[in-house]
Amino acid sequence: GELSNAWFMERIKSFTNGKHLWVRTIGSSVIGYLLDTIPFVLIAFLGTLTTRDLLLMIAFQYFMKLGIEVLFGTPMAYAAIRYLRRYVRLEEPVR
């Protein structure tokens, strides 16, 4: 999941010409969390839960991860970049 998240983030960065960080962080997470959550839940719980419970667990974990990214991860990325631009000289702009 993390590798696919990084790969999609790089692809989105190229597509948006390095702009719109929020599109990169959230957009790549949409794909990465799917590729992380589904296999994890299936490997850990297949055969021990009903199909309905498996699907509910996948949906709950997926949307909780995505919600955390939207509410905390992306704002923290913007704060970190703002801090770095203010207090650390960056050779290239981080968008």
mmCIF file of C-alpha atoms in Angstrom:
data_model
loop_
_atom_site.group_PDB
_atom_site.id
_atom_site.type_symbol
_atom_site.label_atom_id
_atom_site.label_comp_id
_atom_site.label_asym_id
_atom_site.label_seq_id
_atom_site.Cartn_x
_atom_site.Cartn_y
_atom_site.Cartn_z
ATOM 1 C CA GLY A 1 0.000 0.000 0.000
ATOM 2 C CA GLU A 2 2.719 2.495 0.922
ATOM 3 C CA LEU A 3 4.706 1.806 -2.245
ATOM 4 C CA SER A 4 1.644 2.314 -4.425
ATOM 5 C CA ASN A 5 0.800 5.472 -2.465
ATOM 6 C CA ALA A 6 4.269 6.901 -3.195
ATOM 7 C CA TRP A 7 4.069 5.851 -6.851
ATOM 8 C CA PHE A 8 0.669 7.489 -7.352
ATOM 9 C CA MET A 9 1.800 10.617 -5.501
ATOM 10 C CA GLU A 10 4.681 10.995 -7.948
ATOM 11 C CA ARG A 11 2.371 10.436 -10.937
ATOM 12 C CA ILE A 12 -0.115 13.003 -9.664
ATOM 13 C CA LYS A 13 2.737 15.464 -9.050
ATOM 14 C CA SER A 14 3.801 15.127 -12.685
ATOM 15 C CA PHE A 15 0.211 15.510 -13.884
ATOM 16 C CA THR A 16 -0.376 18.671 -11.796
ATOM 17 C CA ASN A 17 3.071 20.167 -12.537
ATOM 18 C CA GLY A 18 4.005 20.074 -8.861
ATOM 19 C CA LYS A 19 0.970 22.042 -7.723
ATOM 20 C CA HIS A 20 -1.999 21.136 -5.526
ATOM 21 C CA LEU A 21 -0.333 19.175 -2.743
ATOM 22 C CA TRP A 22 -3.736 18.270 -1.299
ATOM 23 C CA VAL A 23 -4.670 16.465 -4.534
ATOM 24 C CA ARG A 24 -1.459 14.451 -4.298
ATOM 25 C CA THR A 25 -1.753 13.519 -0.644
ATOM 26 C CA ILE A 26 -5.424 12.605 -0.717
ATOM 27 C CA GLY A 27 -5.563 11.224 -4.268
ATOM 28 C CA SER A 28 -2.644 8.866 -3.751
ATOM 29 C CA SER A 29 -4.074 7.798 -0.401
ATOM 30 C CA VAL A 30 -7.384 6.822 -2.018
ATOM 31 C CA ILE A 31 -5.547 4.191 -4.071
ATOM 32 C CA GLY A 32 -2.852 3.266 -1.548
ATOM 33 C CA TYR A 33 -5.284 2.632 1.293
ATOM 34 C CA LEU A 34 -7.397 0.354 -0.890
ATOM 35 C CA LEU A 35 -4.328 -1.661 -1.845
ATOM 36 C CA ASP A 36 -3.335 -1.836 1.828
ATOM 37 C CA THR A 37 -6.657 -2.387 3.604
ATOM 38 C CA ILE A 38 -8.250 -5.063 1.431
ATOM 39 C CA PRO A 39 -5.344 -7.551 1.507
ATOM 40 C CA PHE A 40 -4.712 -6.960 5.220
ATOM 41 C CA VAL A 41 -8.294 -7.635 6.263
ATOM 42 C CA LEU A 42 -8.631 -10.645 3.963
ATOM 43 C CA ILE A 43 -5.358 -12.222 5.093
ATOM 44 C CA ALA A 44 -6.049 -11.572 8.772
ATOM 45 C CA PHE A 45 -9.746 -12.474 8.947
ATOM 46 C CA LEU A 46 -10.823 -14.555 5.925
ATOM 47 C CA GLY A 47 -12.490 -17.693 7.160
ATOM 48 C CA THR A 48 -13.169 -16.302 10.621
ATOM 49 C CA LEU A 49 -15.804 -13.684 9.782
ATOM 50 C CA THR A 50 -18.848 -13.545 7.551
ATOM 51 C CA THR A 51 -18.582 -11.843 4.174
ATOM 52 C CA ARG A 52 -20.740 -9.007 5.486
ATOM 53 C CA ASP A 53 -18.424 -8.470 8.452
ATOM 54 C CA LEU A 54 -15.343 -8.579 6.229
ATOM 55 C CA LEU A 55 -16.834 -5.944 3.929
ATOM 56 C CA LEU A 56 -17.840 -3.767 6.870
ATOM 57 C CA MET A 57 -14.344 -4.051 8.343
ATOM 58 C CA ILE A 58 -12.725 -3.138 5.021
ATOM 59 C CA ALA A 59 -15.040 -0.150 4.559
ATOM 60 C CA PHE A 60 -14.602 1.097 8.127
ATOM 61 C CA GLN A 61 -10.811 0.837 8.070
ATOM 62 C CA TYR A 62 -10.570 2.392 4.609
ATOM 63 C CA PHE A 63 -12.729 5.405 5.419
ATOM 64 C CA MET A 64 -11.100 5.924 8.824
ATOM 65 C CA LYS A 65 -7.638 5.957 7.233
ATOM 66 C CA LEU A 66 -8.819 8.334 4.539
ATOM 67 C CA GLY A 67 -10.501 10.577 7.102
ATOM 68 C CA ILE A 68 -7.320 10.752 9.158
ATOM 69 C CA GLU A 69 -5.396 11.700 6.016
ATOM 70 C CA VAL A 70 -7.865 14.463 5.177
ATOM 71 C CA LEU A 71 -8.165 15.859 8.715
ATOM 72 C CA PHE A 72 -4.588 15.471 9.943
ATOM 73 C CA GLY A 73 -2.099 14.196 7.346
ATOM 74 C CA THR A 74 -2.599 16.806 4.656
ATOM 75 C CA PRO A 75 -2.754 19.801 7.041
ATOM 76 C CA MET A 76 0.413 18.525 8.749
ATOM 77 C CA ALA A 77 2.158 18.292 5.360
ATOM 78 C CA TYR A 78 1.257 21.916 4.639
ATOM 79 C CA ALA A 79 2.489 22.961 8.108
ATOM 80 C CA ALA A 80 5.776 21.096 7.643
ATOM 81 C CA ILE A 81 6.354 22.709 4.256
ATOM 82 C CA ARG A 82 5.529 26.159 5.653
ATOM 83 C CA TYR A 83 7.994 25.564 8.504
ATOM 84 C CA LEU A 84 10.727 24.367 6.141
ATOM 85 C CA ARG A 85 10.255 27.342 3.835
ATOM 86 C CA ARG A 86 10.410 29.760 6.750
ATOM 87 C CA TYR A 87 13.284 28.298 8.774
ATOM 88 C CA VAL A 88 15.271 26.098 6.400
ATOM 89 C CA ARG A 89 16.570 27.151 3.033
ATOM 90 C CA LEU A 90 15.240 24.824 0.369
ATOM 91 C CA GLU A 91 17.028 24.660 -2.950
ATOM 92 C CA GLU A 92 13.857 23.856 -4.889
ATOM 93 C CA PRO A 93 10.361 24.921 -3.988
ATOM 94 C CA VAL A 94 8.206 22.180 -2.478
ATOM 95 C CA ARG A 95 4.638 22.440 -3.687
#
